Amino acid sequence: MKKVALVTGGAGFLGSHLCEKLIASDISVIAMDNLLTGSMTNIEHLIGNENFKFVKHDVTEFIHVPGRVDYILHFASPASPIDYLKLPIQTLKVGSLGTHKALGLAKEKGARFLIASTSEVYGDPEIHPQKEDYWGNVNPVGPRGVYDEAKRFAEAMTMGYHRFHNVDTRIVRIFNTYGPRMRLNDGRALPAFVSQALSGEDITVFGDGSQTRSFCYVDDLIDGIYKLLMSNETEPVNIGNPNEITIKQFAEEVIRITGTTSTIIYKDLPQDDPKVRQPDITRARTILNWEPKVDREEGLNRTIDNFKTRI
Ligand code: UDP
């Protein structure tokens, strides 16, 4: 009998790539999504596959899934700064109530549970690069607090179910990720810069662009998450690409690779925007034997090709 995985947020950017990876690994997938930020176009190529089923449901409400479930991967959540500014209550609810419901189902089914956490649990970090044992520097009442605290709560809830109910759990802390199917207008730097470059608009760098990020190509990220799911590691694991770049350099890179005539304009830096971010991936390297393989130039080219078909 094939194993069965439930992917919440299965119609999202990461969720849809994860569904593909699980199906390719001979696991049947139930994708669950309320389509608030996810989209059926991300999974339409999977509809009709006998190992794939889609259920439209809001996971902050009781989740009922008939039959066996071996893995639950909780990926439902708005995940870009613009999204969680627009959807603060939904973001808090899916990280708290949604995680509770998904863990309750995992307990009921005896399923392994993996929570998609985030580098945002480190907030505006005072330790660089960020290791998993760093507790973070988060402003609970700032605009990003709704996401950061929801994910911190989700991690705490996951460990609560692990320790008290013996649920078999995994925590992945996902750093900035990009690739095909990323929403063009989710407000993040990468889709913004690529869309602006391809349509000849100004490239909007926030602040002076000296803040840094480290971008991981989606295939690498999904590979790391799958390895974590199949490992025995119950402590949080950073998955991301440690290759760090300033946002200004990144904008210049997008301009060079696309060959656009667009130029950079500067806008206000959003409140609490982290000044630096780079994953320390020693734990993933050691325990999962994982590290990213796709460099930014190649990943960007693949992403730009995908964006061209959608703009
Ligand atoms: N950013 C930018 N221009 C944009 C969108 C974002 O300069 O049009 C900056 C943003 O202020 C942040 C970095 O790019 O410093 C990465 O932002 P993103 O929204 O991708 O995600 P974050 O890493 O902040 O969660």
mmCIF file of C-alpha atoms and ligand atoms in Angstrom:
data_model
loop_
_atom_site.group_PDB
_atom_site.id
_atom_site.type_symbol
_atom_site.label_atom_id
_atom_site.label_comp_id
_atom_site.label_asym_id
_atom_site.label_seq_id
_atom_site.Cartn_x
_atom_site.Cartn_y
_atom_site.Cartn_z
ATOM 1 C CA MET A 1 0.000 0.000 0.000
ATOM 2 C CA LYS A 2 1.267 3.440 -0.943
ATOM 3 C CA LYS A 3 1.894 5.896 1.872
ATOM 4 C CA VAL A 4 -0.405 8.902 2.007
ATOM 5 C CA ALA A 5 0.648 12.498 2.652
ATOM 6 C CA LEU A 6 -1.583 15.455 3.445
ATOM 7 C CA VAL A 7 -0.075 18.758 2.297
ATOM 8 C CA THR A 8 -1.828 21.817 3.716
ATOM 9 C CA GLY A 9 -1.251 24.825 1.498
ATOM 10 C CA GLY A 10 -0.868 22.298 -1.310
ATOM 11 C CA ALA A 11 -1.921 24.822 -3.971
ATOM 12 C CA GLY A 12 0.709 27.328 -2.899
ATOM 13 C CA PHE A 13 4.149 27.943 -4.380
ATOM 14 C CA LEU A 14 6.059 25.598 -2.064
ATOM 15 C CA GLY A 15 3.089 23.315 -1.419
ATOM 16 C CA SER A 16 2.650 22.535 -5.120
ATOM 17 C CA HIS A 17 6.354 21.722 -5.601
ATOM 18 C CA LEU A 18 6.182 19.540 -2.505
ATOM 19 C CA CYS A 19 3.152 17.647 -3.876
ATOM 20 C CA GLU A 20 5.136 16.892 -7.051
ATOM 21 C CA LYS A 21 8.142 15.669 -5.079
ATOM 22 C CA LEU A 22 6.015 13.362 -2.902
ATOM 23 C CA ILE A 23 4.173 11.899 -5.899
ATOM 24 C CA ALA A 24 7.521 11.319 -7.639
ATOM 25 C CA SER A 25 8.650 9.527 -4.447
ATOM 26 C CA ASP A 26 5.726 7.088 -4.758
ATOM 27 C CA ILE A 27 3.569 8.707 -2.078
ATOM 28 C CA SER A 28 -0.124 9.525 -2.630
ATOM 29 C CA VAL A 29 -0.926 13.141 -1.959
ATOM 30 C CA ILE A 30 -3.963 14.954 -0.631
ATOM 31 C CA ALA A 31 -3.495 18.693 -1.161
ATOM 32 C CA MET A 32 -5.628 20.899 1.071
ATOM 33 C CA ASP A 33 -5.940 24.638 0.518
ATOM 34 C CA ASN A 34 -8.520 27.397 1.003
ATOM 35 C CA LEU A 35 -7.029 29.200 -2.037
ATOM 36 C CA LEU A 36 -6.585 32.449 -0.124
ATOM 37 C CA THR A 37 -3.053 32.917 -1.448
ATOM 38 C CA GLY A 38 -2.725 29.555 -3.227
ATOM 39 C CA SER A 39 -4.031 28.963 -6.736
ATOM 40 C CA MET A 40 -5.447 26.034 -8.715
ATOM 41 C CA THR A 41 -3.135 26.944 -11.604
ATOM 42 C CA ASN A 42 -0.220 25.720 -9.444
ATOM 43 C CA ILE A 43 -1.674 22.201 -9.338
ATOM 44 C CA GLU A 44 -3.821 21.922 -12.456
ATOM 45 C CA HIS A 45 -1.215 19.629 -14.072
ATOM 46 C CA LEU A 46 -1.666 17.209 -11.142
ATOM 47 C CA ILE A 47 -5.458 17.042 -11.362
ATOM 48 C CA GLY A 48 -6.390 13.646 -12.842
ATOM 49 C CA ASN A 49 -3.257 11.959 -11.472
ATOM 50 C CA GLU A 50 -4.486 8.887 -9.571
ATOM 51 C CA ASN A 51 -2.038 9.670 -6.751
ATOM 52 C CA PHE A 52 -3.296 13.198 -6.280
ATOM 53 C CA LYS A 53 -6.424 14.602 -4.707
ATOM 54 C CA PHE A 54 -7.351 18.215 -3.984
ATOM 55 C CA VAL A 55 -9.629 19.240 -1.118
ATOM 56 C CA LYS A 56 -10.695 22.858 -0.704
ATOM 57 C CA HIS A 57 -10.725 23.476 3.029
ATOM 58 C CA ASP A 58 -9.656 26.074 5.566
ATOM 59 C CA VAL A 59 -7.374 24.216 7.999
ATOM 60 C CA THR A 60 -8.204 26.566 10.851
ATOM 61 C CA GLU A 61 -11.467 24.571 10.996
ATOM 62 C CA PHE A 62 -11.618 20.898 12.053
ATOM 63 C CA ILE A 63 -9.840 18.755 9.455
ATOM 64 C CA HIS A 64 -11.459 15.480 8.482
ATOM 65 C CA VAL A 65 -9.567 13.082 6.229
ATOM 66 C CA PRO A 66 -10.955 9.568 5.776
ATOM 67 C CA GLY A 67 -8.561 6.601 5.690
ATOM 68 C CA ARG A 68 -4.877 6.393 6.339
ATOM 69 C CA VAL A 69 -2.535 9.359 6.540
ATOM 70 C CA ASP A 70 1.185 8.699 7.031
ATOM 71 C CA TYR A 71 2.603 12.211 6.679
ATOM 72 C CA ILE A 72 1.163 15.653 7.346
ATOM 73 C CA LEU A 73 3.103 18.616 5.970
ATOM 74 C CA HIS A 74 1.661 21.878 7.248
ATOM 75 C CA PHE A 75 2.516 24.479 4.604
ATOM 76 C CA ALA A 76 -0.666 26.571 4.679
ATOM 77 C CA SER A 77 0.070 30.237 5.436
ATOM 78 C CA PRO A 78 0.368 33.597 3.783
ATOM 79 C CA ALA A 79 4.142 33.941 3.536
ATOM 80 C CA SER A 80 5.168 37.231 1.978
ATOM 81 C CA PRO A 81 5.399 40.487 3.946
ATOM 82 C CA ILE A 82 2.702 42.084 1.747
ATOM 83 C CA ASP A 83 0.396 39.087 2.236
ATOM 84 C CA TYR A 84 0.615 39.053 5.986
ATOM 85 C CA LEU A 85 0.140 42.796 6.155
ATOM 86 C CA LYS A 86 -3.083 42.353 4.165
ATOM 87 C CA LEU A 87 -4.138 39.161 5.964
ATOM 88 C CA PRO A 88 -2.922 39.560 9.553
ATOM 89 C CA ILE A 89 -5.719 37.630 11.281
ATOM 90 C CA GLN A 90 -5.694 34.775 8.763
ATOM 91 C CA THR A 91 -1.902 34.558 9.154
ATOM 92 C CA LEU A 92 -2.190 34.324 12.953
ATOM 93 C CA LYS A 93 -5.035 31.810 12.709
ATOM 94 C CA VAL A 94 -3.372 29.420 10.273
ATOM 95 C CA GLY A 95 -0.143 29.373 12.297
ATOM 96 C CA SER A 96 -1.958 28.810 15.582
ATOM 97 C CA LEU A 97 -5.394 27.201 15.054
ATOM 98 C CA GLY A 98 -4.314 25.587 11.762
ATOM 99 C CA THR A 99 -1.224 24.040 13.340
ATOM 100 C CA HIS A 100 -3.374 22.788 16.233
ATOM 101 C CA LYS A 101 -5.852 21.125 13.870
ATOM 102 C CA ALA A 102 -3.104 19.591 11.745
ATOM 103 C CA LEU A 103 -1.320 18.252 14.836
ATOM 104 C CA GLY A 104 -4.595 16.877 16.168
ATOM 105 C CA LEU A 105 -5.044 14.981 12.912
ATOM 106 C CA ALA A 106 -1.439 13.704 13.098
ATOM 107 C CA LYS A 107 -2.086 12.388 16.618
ATOM 108 C CA GLU A 108 -5.347 10.750 15.537
ATOM 109 C CA LYS A 109 -3.788 9.090 12.464
ATOM 110 C CA GLY A 110 -0.393 8.279 13.986
ATOM 111 C CA ALA A 111 1.102 10.334 11.153
ATOM 112 C CA ARG A 112 4.498 12.015 11.028
ATOM 113 C CA PHE A 113 4.066 15.805 11.125
ATOM 114 C CA LEU A 114 6.294 18.423 9.495
ATOM 115 C CA ILE A 115 5.766 22.126 10.123
ATOM 116 C CA ALA A 116 6.953 24.718 7.610
ATOM 117 C CA SER A 117 8.576 27.280 9.857
ATOM 118 C CA THR A 118 10.653 30.224 8.749
ATOM 119 C CA SER A 119 13.808 32.271 9.163
ATOM 120 C CA GLU A 120 11.406 34.955 10.446
ATOM 121 C CA VAL A 121 11.523 33.198 13.831
ATOM 122 C CA TYR A 122 14.985 34.813 14.105
ATOM 123 C CA GLY A 123 13.441 38.265 13.478
ATOM 124 C CA ASP A 124 16.030 40.998 12.855
ATOM 125 C CA PRO A 125 18.902 38.769 13.940
ATOM 126 C CA GLU A 126 21.768 39.799 16.225
ATOM 127 C CA ILE A 127 23.631 36.574 15.416
ATOM 128 C CA HIS A 128 24.957 36.069 11.904
ATOM 129 C CA PRO A 129 24.675 33.666 10.160
ATOM 130 C CA GLN A 130 21.665 32.200 11.947
ATOM 131 C CA LYS A 131 22.052 28.827 13.667
ATOM 132 C CA GLU A 132 19.120 26.796 14.917
ATOM 133 C CA ASP A 133 20.038 27.381 18.565
ATOM 134 C CA TYR A 134 19.569 31.161 18.207
ATOM 135 C CA TRP A 135 16.272 32.246 19.823
ATOM 136 C CA GLY A 136 15.749 35.329 17.710
ATOM 137 C CA ASN A 137 15.022 39.031 17.966
ATOM 138 C CA VAL A 138 11.341 39.448 17.104
ATOM 139 C CA ASN A 139 9.079 42.458 17.618
ATOM 140 C CA PRO A 140 5.757 40.867 18.653
ATOM 141 C CA VAL A 141 3.711 44.038 18.067
ATOM 142 C CA GLY A 142 5.300 45.140 14.761
ATOM 143 C CA PRO A 143 3.721 44.497 11.345
ATOM 144 C CA ARG A 144 5.691 41.256 10.852
ATOM 145 C CA GLY A 145 4.746 40.032 14.348
ATOM 146 C CA VAL A 146 1.595 38.333 13.031
ATOM 147 C CA TYR A 147 3.707 35.979 10.919
ATOM 148 C CA ASP A 148 6.776 35.667 13.125
ATOM 149 C CA GLU A 149 4.865 34.968 16.323
ATOM 150 C CA ALA A 150 2.404 32.630 14.603
ATOM 151 C CA LYS A 151 5.326 30.543 13.362
ATOM 152 C CA ARG A 152 7.074 30.679 16.731
ATOM 153 C CA PHE A 153 3.825 29.514 18.338
ATOM 154 C CA ALA A 154 3.527 26.794 15.666
ATOM 155 C CA GLU A 155 6.999 25.506 16.570
ATOM 156 C CA ALA A 156 6.117 25.557 20.294
ATOM 157 C CA MET A 157 2.831 23.727 19.597
ATOM 158 C CA THR A 158 4.695 21.164 17.495
ATOM 159 C CA MET A 159 7.167 20.470 20.316
ATOM 160 C CA GLY A 160 4.240 20.318 22.770
ATOM 161 C CA TYR A 161 2.571 17.558 20.744
ATOM 162 C CA HIS A 162 5.928 15.856 20.303
ATOM 163 C CA ARG A 163 6.760 15.830 24.009
ATOM 164 C CA PHE A 164 3.292 15.338 25.481
ATOM 165 C CA HIS A 165 1.532 13.202 22.829
ATOM 166 C CA ASN A 166 4.613 11.533 21.322
ATOM 167 C CA VAL A 167 3.706 12.758 17.844
ATOM 168 C CA ASP A 168 6.617 12.189 15.470
ATOM 169 C CA THR A 169 7.454 15.744 14.390
ATOM 170 C CA ARG A 170 9.854 17.675 12.149
ATOM 171 C CA ILE A 171 10.472 21.445 12.025
ATOM 172 C CA VAL A 172 11.969 23.059 8.932
ATOM 173 C CA ARG A 173 13.021 26.720 9.065
ATOM 174 C CA ILE A 174 12.729 27.910 5.495
ATOM 175 C CA PHE A 175 14.867 30.827 4.300
ATOM 176 C CA ASN A 176 14.075 33.004 1.241
ATOM 177 C CA THR A 177 13.138 30.719 -1.636
ATOM 178 C CA TYR A 178 12.333 31.390 -5.286
ATOM 179 C CA GLY A 179 11.511 29.596 -8.496
ATOM 180 C CA PRO A 180 8.823 28.866 -11.052
ATOM 181 C CA ARG A 181 5.192 29.430 -9.913
ATOM 182 C CA MET A 182 6.131 32.073 -7.390
ATOM 183 C CA ARG A 183 3.364 34.693 -7.497
ATOM 184 C CA LEU A 184 4.300 37.648 -9.691
ATOM 185 C CA ASN A 185 2.745 40.208 -7.371
ATOM 186 C CA ASP A 186 3.273 38.896 -3.843
ATOM 187 C CA GLY A 187 5.414 41.945 -3.060
ATOM 188 C CA ARG A 188 8.616 40.008 -2.421
ATOM 189 C CA ALA A 189 11.892 41.292 -3.776
ATOM 190 C CA LEU A 190 12.526 38.537 -6.293
ATOM 191 C CA PRO A 191 9.174 38.431 -8.118
ATOM 192 C CA ALA A 192 8.984 42.228 -7.909
ATOM 193 C CA PHE A 193 12.435 42.729 -9.471
ATOM 194 C CA VAL A 194 11.957 40.087 -12.164
ATOM 195 C CA SER A 195 8.451 41.329 -13.121
ATOM 196 C CA GLN A 196 9.651 44.941 -13.147
ATOM 197 C CA ALA A 197 12.701 44.043 -15.257
ATOM 198 C CA LEU A 198 10.643 42.043 -17.765
ATOM 199 C CA SER A 199 8.068 44.815 -18.175
ATOM 200 C CA GLY A 200 10.629 47.642 -18.320
ATOM 201 C CA GLU A 201 9.413 49.270 -15.089
ATOM 202 C CA ASP A 202 11.567 50.835 -12.381
ATOM 203 C CA ILE A 203 13.162 48.324 -10.005
ATOM 204 C CA THR A 204 12.005 49.216 -6.486
ATOM 205 C CA VAL A 205 14.786 48.742 -3.926
ATOM 206 C CA PHE A 206 13.623 49.420 -0.369
ATOM 207 C CA GLY A 207 15.925 51.451 1.887
ATOM 208 C CA ASP A 208 19.477 51.825 0.564
ATOM 209 C CA GLY A 209 19.529 48.161 -0.477
ATOM 210 C CA SER A 210 22.345 47.290 1.936
ATOM 211 C CA GLN A 211 20.174 44.728 3.732
ATOM 212 C CA THR A 212 21.092 41.163 2.809
ATOM 213 C CA ARG A 213 19.208 37.989 1.940
ATOM 214 C CA SER A 214 20.240 34.504 0.786
ATOM 215 C CA PHE A 215 18.055 33.008 -1.942
ATOM 216 C CA CYS A 216 17.486 29.270 -2.340
ATOM 217 C CA TYR A 217 16.183 27.702 -5.551
ATOM 218 C CA VAL A 218 12.931 25.834 -4.935
ATOM 219 C CA ASP A 219 14.156 22.388 -6.133
ATOM 220 C CA ASP A 220 17.009 22.484 -3.615
ATOM 221 C CA LEU A 221 14.665 23.548 -0.840
ATOM 222 C CA ILE A 222 12.131 20.798 -1.571
ATOM 223 C CA ASP A 223 14.938 18.232 -1.700
ATOM 224 C CA GLY A 224 16.093 19.357 1.774
ATOM 225 C CA ILE A 225 12.572 19.244 3.193
ATOM 226 C CA TYR A 226 12.027 15.738 1.834
ATOM 227 C CA LYS A 227 15.301 14.570 3.389
ATOM 228 C CA LEU A 228 14.265 16.091 6.726
ATOM 229 C CA LEU A 229 10.864 14.369 6.530
ATOM 230 C CA MET A 230 12.571 11.019 6.004
ATOM 231 C CA SER A 231 15.192 11.608 8.741
ATOM 232 C CA ASN A 232 14.884 11.116 12.501
ATOM 233 C CA GLU A 233 15.662 14.735 13.388
ATOM 234 C CA THR A 234 13.056 16.333 15.664
ATOM 235 C CA GLU A 235 14.972 19.558 16.384
ATOM 236 C CA PRO A 236 14.505 22.499 13.958
ATOM 237 C CA VAL A 237 16.629 22.422 10.802
ATOM 238 C CA ASN A 238 17.480 25.466 8.649
ATOM 239 C CA ILE A 239 17.029 24.858 4.936
ATOM 240 C CA GLY A 240 18.239 27.618 2.653
ATOM 241 C CA ASN A 241 21.103 28.734 0.495
ATOM 242 C CA PRO A 242 23.943 30.387 2.456
ATOM 243 C CA ASN A 243 25.036 32.477 -0.555
ATOM 244 C CA GLU A 244 24.289 35.968 0.791
ATOM 245 C CA ILE A 245 23.848 39.130 -1.312
ATOM 246 C CA THR A 246 22.719 42.702 -0.649
ATOM 247 C CA ILE A 247 19.343 43.612 -2.109
ATOM 248 C CA LYS A 248 20.974 46.325 -4.234
ATOM 249 C CA GLN A 249 23.462 43.841 -5.712
ATOM 250 C CA PHE A 250 20.596 41.476 -6.269
ATOM 251 C CA ALA A 251 18.626 44.125 -8.178
ATOM 252 C CA GLU A 252 21.719 44.765 -10.324
ATOM 253 C CA GLU A 253 22.048 41.040 -10.975
ATOM 254 C CA VAL A 254 18.424 40.835 -12.170
ATOM 255 C CA ILE A 255 19.048 43.840 -14.449
ATOM 256 C CA ARG A 256 22.157 42.182 -15.920
ATOM 257 C CA ILE A 257 20.615 38.741 -16.443
ATOM 258 C CA THR A 258 17.367 40.001 -17.978
ATOM 259 C CA GLY A 259 19.182 42.629 -20.054
ATOM 260 C CA THR A 260 16.442 45.130 -19.185
ATOM 261 C CA THR A 261 16.625 48.893 -19.646
ATOM 262 C CA SER A 262 14.943 49.324 -16.215
ATOM 263 C CA THR A 263 16.841 51.288 -13.579
ATOM 264 C CA ILE A 264 16.756 51.161 -9.785
ATOM 265 C CA ILE A 265 14.627 53.572 -7.753
ATOM 266 C CA TYR A 266 14.709 53.689 -3.960
ATOM 267 C CA LYS A 267 11.662 53.477 -1.683
ATOM 268 C CA ASP A 268 11.192 53.540 2.103
ATOM 269 C CA LEU A 269 12.413 50.526 4.025
ATOM 270 C CA PRO A 270 9.460 48.710 5.637
ATOM 271 C CA GLN A 271 9.351 48.614 9.457
ATOM 272 C CA ASP A 272 11.392 45.840 11.126
ATOM 273 C CA ASP A 273 12.865 44.693 7.802
ATOM 274 C CA PRO A 274 15.731 42.365 8.844
ATOM 275 C CA LYS A 275 19.138 43.913 8.069
ATOM 276 C CA VAL A 276 20.866 40.614 7.404
ATOM 277 C CA ARG A 277 19.845 37.022 6.792
ATOM 278 C CA GLN A 278 21.911 33.958 6.045
ATOM 279 C CA PRO A 279 21.262 30.384 7.148
ATOM 280 C CA ASP A 280 23.944 28.397 8.914
ATOM 281 C CA ILE A 281 23.256 25.010 7.303
ATOM 282 C CA THR A 282 25.795 22.954 9.252
ATOM 283 C CA ARG A 283 22.986 20.894 10.798
ATOM 284 C CA ALA A 284 21.383 20.098 7.426
ATOM 285 C CA ARG A 285 24.796 19.274 5.924
ATOM 286 C CA THR A 286 25.702 16.976 8.824
ATOM 287 C CA ILE A 287 22.415 15.268 9.583
ATOM 288 C CA LEU A 288 20.706 15.247 6.180
ATOM 289 C CA ASN A 289 23.789 15.262 3.969
ATOM 290 C CA TRP A 290 22.047 18.113 2.151
ATOM 291 C CA GLU A 291 23.259 21.318 0.609
ATOM 292 C CA PRO A 292 21.925 23.445 -2.256
ATOM 293 C CA LYS A 293 23.181 22.661 -5.752
ATOM 294 C CA VAL A 294 21.593 25.274 -8.027
ATOM 295 C CA ASP A 295 23.507 28.551 -8.128
ATOM 296 C CA ARG A 296 21.675 31.860 -8.324
ATOM 297 C CA GLU A 297 22.457 32.576 -11.975
ATOM 298 C CA GLU A 298 21.018 29.238 -13.083
ATOM 299 C CA GLY A 299 18.046 29.459 -10.702
ATOM 300 C CA LEU A 300 17.291 32.995 -11.835
ATOM 301 C CA ASN A 301 17.408 31.980 -15.490
ATOM 302 C CA ARG A 302 14.918 29.166 -14.878
ATOM 303 C CA THR A 303 12.675 31.518 -12.898
ATOM 304 C CA ILE A 304 12.850 34.287 -15.496
ATOM 305 C CA ASP A 305 11.860 31.784 -18.225
ATOM 306 C CA ASN A 306 8.826 30.816 -16.144
ATOM 307 C CA PHE A 307 7.892 34.445 -15.425
ATOM 308 C CA LYS A 308 8.088 35.257 -19.152
ATOM 309 C CA THR A 309 5.317 32.755 -19.852
ATOM 310 C CA ARG A 310 3.084 34.434 -17.264
ATOM 311 C CA ILE A 311 3.653 38.181 -17.695
HETATM 312 N N1 UDP B 1 12.494 44.531 -1.130
HETATM 313 C C1 UDP B 1 12.857 45.526 -2.029
HETATM 314 N N2 UDP B 1 11.998 45.814 -3.062
HETATM 315 C C2 UDP B 1 10.818 45.163 -3.249
HETATM 316 C C3 UDP B 1 10.460 44.151 -2.350
HETATM 317 C C4 UDP B 1 11.316 43.861 -1.299
HETATM 318 O O1 UDP B 1 13.928 46.129 -1.905
HETATM 319 O O2 UDP B 1 10.099 45.513 -4.207
HETATM 320 C C5 UDP B 1 13.415 44.214 -0.035
HETATM 321 C C6 UDP B 1 12.768 44.061 1.327
HETATM 322 O O3 UDP B 1 12.665 45.310 1.980
HETATM 323 C C7 UDP B 1 13.727 43.114 2.017
HETATM 324 C C8 UDP B 1 14.275 42.243 0.888
HETATM 325 O O4 UDP B 1 14.000 42.970 -0.314
HETATM 326 O O5 UDP B 1 14.804 43.823 2.588
HETATM 327 C C9 UDP B 1 13.607 40.880 0.796
HETATM 328 O O6 UDP B 1 12.238 41.102 0.879
HETATM 329 P P1 UDP B 1 11.139 39.987 0.640
HETATM 330 O O7 UDP B 1 9.839 40.687 0.605
HETATM 331 O O8 UDP B 1 11.525 39.181 -0.528
HETATM 332 O O9 UDP B 1 11.156 39.026 1.892
HETATM 333 P P2 UDP B 1 11.753 39.053 3.362
HETATM 334 O O10 UDP B 1 13.080 38.431 3.220
HETATM 335 O O11 UDP B 1 11.864 40.487 3.861
HETATM 336 O O12 UDP B 1 10.799 38.259 4.147
#
